[in-house]
Amino acid sequence: ENCIRYDPENKPGVSNLMSIYAAVTGKTYAQIEQEFAGCGYGKFKPAVGDAVIEHLRPIREETGRILKDKAYLEKVYKEGAEKAGFVAEKTLRKVYKKVGFVAR
């Protein structure tokens, strides 16, 4: 049977694809079944892939923009290093105190 319907017990693969499609499009299973009524897996599978790509597009575009902004990346890196250094120094002082070393 080559129909698109949500049936996790008998059609786990299609049901999984429907769950993914529903998550990225906001459509219900009934809406998906209606949209792909009369269509086979050959049309549904690429539609799921396209929907996922479209859903992730803003993230991919923002990641690309950030990776091109070397000044921003350097700023974030330096701020992170400063915060990490502060936390590490604070922790090290606590350790020194506990083991009886003289703090620097």
mmCIF file with all atom_site columns, C-alpha atoms in Angstrom:
data_model
loop_
_atom_site.group_PDB
_atom_site.id
_atom_site.type_symbol
_atom_site.label_atom_id
_atom_site.label_alt_id
_atom_site.label_comp_id
_atom_site.label_asym_id
_atom_site.label_entity_id
_atom_site.label_seq_id
_atom_site.pdbx_PDB_ins_code
_atom_site.Cartn_x
_atom_site.Cartn_y
_atom_site.Cartn_z
_atom_site.occupancy
_atom_site.B_iso_or_equiv
_atom_site.pdbx_formal_charge
_atom_site.auth_seq_id
_atom_site.auth_comp_id
_atom_site.auth_asym_id
_atom_site.auth_atom_id
_atom_site.pdbx_PDB_model_num
ATOM 1   C CA . GLU A 1 1   ? 0.000  0.000  0.000  1.00 0.00 ? 1   GLU A CA 1
ATOM 2   C CA . ASN A 1 2   ? 1.664  3.153  -1.236 1.00 0.00 ? 2   ASN A CA 1
ATOM 3   C CA . CYS A 1 3   ? -0.213 5.859  0.643  1.00 0.00 ? 3   CYS A CA 1
ATOM 4   C CA . ILE A 1 4   ? 0.924  8.466  3.104  1.00 0.00 ? 4   ILE A CA 1
ATOM 5   C CA . ARG A 1 5   ? -0.782 7.961  6.446  1.00 0.00 ? 5   ARG A CA 1
ATOM 6   C CA . TYR A 1 6   ? 0.267  8.146  10.075 1.00 0.00 ? 6   TYR A CA 1
ATOM 7   C CA . ASP A 1 7   ? 0.454  4.596  11.432 1.00 0.00 ? 7   ASP A CA 1
ATOM 8   C CA . PRO A 1 8   ? 3.501  4.109  13.683 1.00 0.00 ? 8   PRO A CA 1
ATOM 9   C CA . GLU A 1 9   ? 2.821  0.410  14.194 1.00 0.00 ? 9   GLU A CA 1
ATOM 10  C CA . ASN A 1 10  ? 2.426  -0.631 10.567 1.00 0.00 ? 10  ASN A CA 1
ATOM 11  C CA . LYS A 1 11  ? 4.238  2.213  8.789  1.00 0.00 ? 11  LYS A CA 1
ATOM 12  C CA . PRO A 1 12  ? 7.003  3.363  11.159 1.00 0.00 ? 12  PRO A CA 1
ATOM 13  C CA . GLY A 1 13  ? 9.170  4.884  8.408  1.00 0.00 ? 13  GLY A CA 1
ATOM 14  C CA . VAL A 1 14  ? 6.416  6.988  6.880  1.00 0.00 ? 14  VAL A CA 1
ATOM 15  C CA . SER A 1 15  ? 5.130  7.905  10.342 1.00 0.00 ? 15  SER A CA 1
ATOM 16  C CA . ASN A 1 16  ? 8.604  9.119  11.310 1.00 0.00 ? 16  ASN A CA 1
ATOM 17  C CA . LEU A 1 17  ? 8.806  11.238 8.160  1.00 0.00 ? 17  LEU A CA 1
ATOM 18  C CA . MET A 1 18  ? 5.339  12.605 8.897  1.00 0.00 ? 18  MET A CA 1
ATOM 19  C CA . SER A 1 19  ? 6.458  13.557 12.420 1.00 0.00 ? 19  SER A CA 1
ATOM 20  C CA . ILE A 1 20  ? 9.433  15.426 11.003 1.00 0.00 ? 20  ILE A CA 1
ATOM 21  C CA . TYR A 1 21  ? 7.284  17.135 8.366  1.00 0.00 ? 21  TYR A CA 1
ATOM 22  C CA . ALA A 1 22  ? 4.700  18.099 10.996 1.00 0.00 ? 22  ALA A CA 1
ATOM 23  C CA . ALA A 1 23  ? 7.408  19.510 13.267 1.00 0.00 ? 23  ALA A CA 1
ATOM 24  C CA . VAL A 1 24  ? 8.935  21.749 10.612 1.00 0.00 ? 24  VAL A CA 1
ATOM 25  C CA . THR A 1 25  ? 5.718  22.857 8.903  1.00 0.00 ? 25  THR A CA 1
ATOM 26  C CA . GLY A 1 26  ? 3.313  23.053 11.838 1.00 0.00 ? 26  GLY A CA 1
ATOM 27  C CA . LYS A 1 27  ? 0.801  20.903 9.957  1.00 0.00 ? 27  LYS A CA 1
ATOM 28  C CA . THR A 1 28  ? -1.255 18.149 11.565 1.00 0.00 ? 28  THR A CA 1
ATOM 29  C CA . TYR A 1 29  ? -1.045 14.530 10.468 1.00 0.00 ? 29  TYR A CA 1
ATOM 30  C CA . ALA A 1 30  ? -4.520 14.855 8.935  1.00 0.00 ? 30  ALA A CA 1
ATOM 31  C CA . GLN A 1 31  ? -3.405 17.890 6.920  1.00 0.00 ? 31  GLN A CA 1
ATOM 32  C CA . ILE A 1 32  ? -0.316 16.034 5.731  1.00 0.00 ? 32  ILE A CA 1
ATOM 33  C CA . GLU A 1 33  ? -2.354 12.987 4.748  1.00 0.00 ? 33  GLU A CA 1
ATOM 34  C CA . GLN A 1 34  ? -4.711 15.241 2.797  1.00 0.00 ? 34  GLN A CA 1
ATOM 35  C CA . GLU A 1 35  ? -1.861 17.163 1.153  1.00 0.00 ? 35  GLU A CA 1
ATOM 36  C CA . PHE A 1 36  ? -0.239 13.959 -0.099 1.00 0.00 ? 36  PHE A CA 1
ATOM 37  C CA . ALA A 1 37  ? -3.412 11.967 -0.810 1.00 0.00 ? 37  ALA A CA 1
ATOM 38  C CA . GLY A 1 38  ? -2.884 9.901  -3.921 1.00 0.00 ? 38  GLY A CA 1
ATOM 39  C CA . CYS A 1 39  ? 0.850  10.548 -3.874 1.00 0.00 ? 39  CYS A CA 1
ATOM 40  C CA . GLY A 1 40  ? 3.453  7.921  -3.190 1.00 0.00 ? 40  GLY A CA 1
ATOM 41  C CA . TYR A 1 41  ? 6.627  7.962  -1.155 1.00 0.00 ? 41  TYR A CA 1
ATOM 42  C CA . GLY A 1 42  ? 8.485  9.297  -4.170 1.00 0.00 ? 42  GLY A CA 1
ATOM 43  C CA . LYS A 1 43  ? 6.791  12.662 -3.787 1.00 0.00 ? 43  LYS A CA 1
ATOM 44  C CA . PHE A 1 44  ? 6.589  12.711 0.023  1.00 0.00 ? 44  PHE A CA 1
ATOM 45  C CA . LYS A 1 45  ? 10.226 11.991 0.881  1.00 0.00 ? 45  LYS A CA 1
ATOM 46  C CA . PRO A 1 46  ? 11.663 14.907 -1.139 1.00 0.00 ? 46  PRO A CA 1
ATOM 47  C CA . ALA A 1 47  ? 8.949  17.177 0.283  1.00 0.00 ? 47  ALA A CA 1
ATOM 48  C CA . VAL A 1 48  ? 10.113 16.291 3.797  1.00 0.00 ? 48  VAL A CA 1
ATOM 49  C CA . GLY A 1 49  ? 13.716 17.064 2.846  1.00 0.00 ? 49  GLY A CA 1
ATOM 50  C CA . ASP A 1 50  ? 12.729 20.368 1.262  1.00 0.00 ? 50  ASP A CA 1
ATOM 51  C CA . ALA A 1 51  ? 10.670 21.333 4.325  1.00 0.00 ? 51  ALA A CA 1
ATOM 52  C CA . VAL A 1 52  ? 13.578 20.566 6.663  1.00 0.00 ? 52  VAL A CA 1
ATOM 53  C CA . ILE A 1 53  ? 15.979 22.576 4.483  1.00 0.00 ? 53  ILE A CA 1
ATOM 54  C CA . GLU A 1 54  ? 13.571 25.512 4.441  1.00 0.00 ? 54  GLU A CA 1
ATOM 55  C CA . HIS A 1 55  ? 13.044 25.275 8.205  1.00 0.00 ? 55  HIS A CA 1
ATOM 56  C CA . LEU A 1 56  ? 16.798 25.356 8.839  1.00 0.00 ? 56  LEU A CA 1
ATOM 57  C CA . ARG A 1 57  ? 17.536 28.067 6.256  1.00 0.00 ? 57  ARG A CA 1
ATOM 58  C CA . PRO A 1 58  ? 17.539 30.988 8.750  1.00 0.00 ? 58  PRO A CA 1
ATOM 59  C CA . ILE A 1 59  ? 19.955 29.130 11.027 1.00 0.00 ? 59  ILE A CA 1
ATOM 60  C CA . ARG A 1 60  ? 22.255 28.280 8.118  1.00 0.00 ? 60  ARG A CA 1
ATOM 61  C CA . GLU A 1 61  ? 22.185 31.862 6.844  1.00 0.00 ? 61  GLU A CA 1
ATOM 62  C CA . GLU A 1 62  ? 22.896 33.324 10.291 1.00 0.00 ? 62  GLU A CA 1
ATOM 63  C CA . THR A 1 63  ? 25.739 30.851 10.831 1.00 0.00 ? 63  THR A CA 1
ATOM 64  C CA . GLY A 1 64  ? 27.247 31.851 7.496  1.00 0.00 ? 64  GLY A CA 1
ATOM 65  C CA . ARG A 1 65  ? 26.941 35.534 8.344  1.00 0.00 ? 65  ARG A CA 1
ATOM 66  C CA . ILE A 1 66  ? 28.596 35.059 11.737 1.00 0.00 ? 66  ILE A CA 1
ATOM 67  C CA . LEU A 1 67  ? 31.430 32.950 10.329 1.00 0.00 ? 67  LEU A CA 1
ATOM 68  C CA . LYS A 1 68  ? 32.240 35.700 7.814  1.00 0.00 ? 68  LYS A CA 1
ATOM 69  C CA . ASP A 1 69  ? 32.361 38.368 10.542 1.00 0.00 ? 69  ASP A CA 1
ATOM 70  C CA . LYS A 1 70  ? 35.909 37.813 11.800 1.00 0.00 ? 70  LYS A CA 1
ATOM 71  C CA . ALA A 1 71  ? 35.862 40.890 14.057 1.00 0.00 ? 71  ALA A CA 1
ATOM 72  C CA . TYR A 1 72  ? 32.737 39.644 15.822 1.00 0.00 ? 72  TYR A CA 1
ATOM 73  C CA . LEU A 1 73  ? 34.190 36.156 16.252 1.00 0.00 ? 73  LEU A CA 1
ATOM 74  C CA . GLU A 1 74  ? 37.394 37.567 17.716 1.00 0.00 ? 74  GLU A CA 1
ATOM 75  C CA . LYS A 1 75  ? 35.401 39.752 20.125 1.00 0.00 ? 75  LYS A CA 1
ATOM 76  C CA . VAL A 1 76  ? 33.321 36.771 21.287 1.00 0.00 ? 76  VAL A CA 1
ATOM 77  C CA . TYR A 1 77  ? 36.441 34.630 21.622 1.00 0.00 ? 77  TYR A CA 1
ATOM 78  C CA . LYS A 1 78  ? 38.238 37.253 23.741 1.00 0.00 ? 78  LYS A CA 1
ATOM 79  C CA . GLU A 1 79  ? 35.203 37.867 25.957 1.00 0.00 ? 79  GLU A CA 1
ATOM 80  C CA . GLY A 1 80  ? 34.802 34.122 26.482 1.00 0.00 ? 80  GLY A CA 1
ATOM 81  C CA . ALA A 1 81  ? 38.487 33.722 27.294 1.00 0.00 ? 81  ALA A CA 1
ATOM 82  C CA . GLU A 1 82  ? 38.305 36.553 29.845 1.00 0.00 ? 82  GLU A CA 1
ATOM 83  C CA . LYS A 1 83  ? 35.260 35.037 31.549 1.00 0.00 ? 83  LYS A CA 1
ATOM 84  C CA . ALA A 1 84  ? 36.833 31.583 31.571 1.00 0.00 ? 84  ALA A CA 1
ATOM 85  C CA . GLY A 1 85  ? 40.056 32.996 33.003 1.00 0.00 ? 85  GLY A CA 1
ATOM 86  C CA . PHE A 1 86  ? 38.164 34.757 35.786 1.00 0.00 ? 86  PHE A CA 1
ATOM 87  C CA . VAL A 1 87  ? 36.259 31.593 36.716 1.00 0.00 ? 87  VAL A CA 1
ATOM 88  C CA . ALA A 1 88  ? 39.423 29.482 36.548 1.00 0.00 ? 88  ALA A CA 1
ATOM 89  C CA . GLU A 1 89  ? 41.341 31.907 38.769 1.00 0.00 ? 89  GLU A CA 1
ATOM 90  C CA . LYS A 1 90  ? 38.519 31.942 41.318 1.00 0.00 ? 90  LYS A CA 1
ATOM 91  C CA . THR A 1 91  ? 38.393 28.133 41.359 1.00 0.00 ? 91  THR A CA 1
ATOM 92  C CA . LEU A 1 92  ? 42.161 27.885 41.663 1.00 0.00 ? 92  LEU A CA 1
ATOM 93  C CA . ARG A 1 93  ? 42.136 30.223 44.681 1.00 0.00 ? 93  ARG A CA 1
ATOM 94  C CA . LYS A 1 94  ? 39.551 27.986 46.365 1.00 0.00 ? 94  LYS A CA 1
ATOM 95  C CA . VAL A 1 95  ? 41.662 24.899 45.671 1.00 0.00 ? 95  VAL A CA 1
ATOM 96  C CA . TYR A 1 96  ? 44.799 26.579 47.015 1.00 0.00 ? 96  TYR A CA 1
ATOM 97  C CA . LYS A 1 97  ? 42.950 27.558 50.174 1.00 0.00 ? 97  LYS A CA 1
ATOM 98  C CA . LYS A 1 98  ? 41.590 24.018 50.692 1.00 0.00 ? 98  LYS A CA 1
ATOM 99  C CA . VAL A 1 99  ? 44.969 22.319 50.260 1.00 0.00 ? 99  VAL A CA 1
ATOM 100 C CA . GLY A 1 100 ? 46.871 24.945 52.224 1.00 0.00 ? 100 GLY A CA 1
ATOM 101 C CA . PHE A 1 101 ? 48.893 26.501 49.414 1.00 0.00 ? 101 PHE A CA 1
ATOM 102 C CA . VAL A 1 102 ? 49.640 30.184 49.490 1.00 0.00 ? 102 VAL A CA 1
ATOM 103 C CA . ALA A 1 103 ? 47.527 32.031 46.957 1.00 0.00 ? 103 ALA A CA 1
ATOM 104 C CA . ARG A 1 104 ? 49.438 33.904 44.268 1.00 0.00 ? 104 ARG A CA 1
#
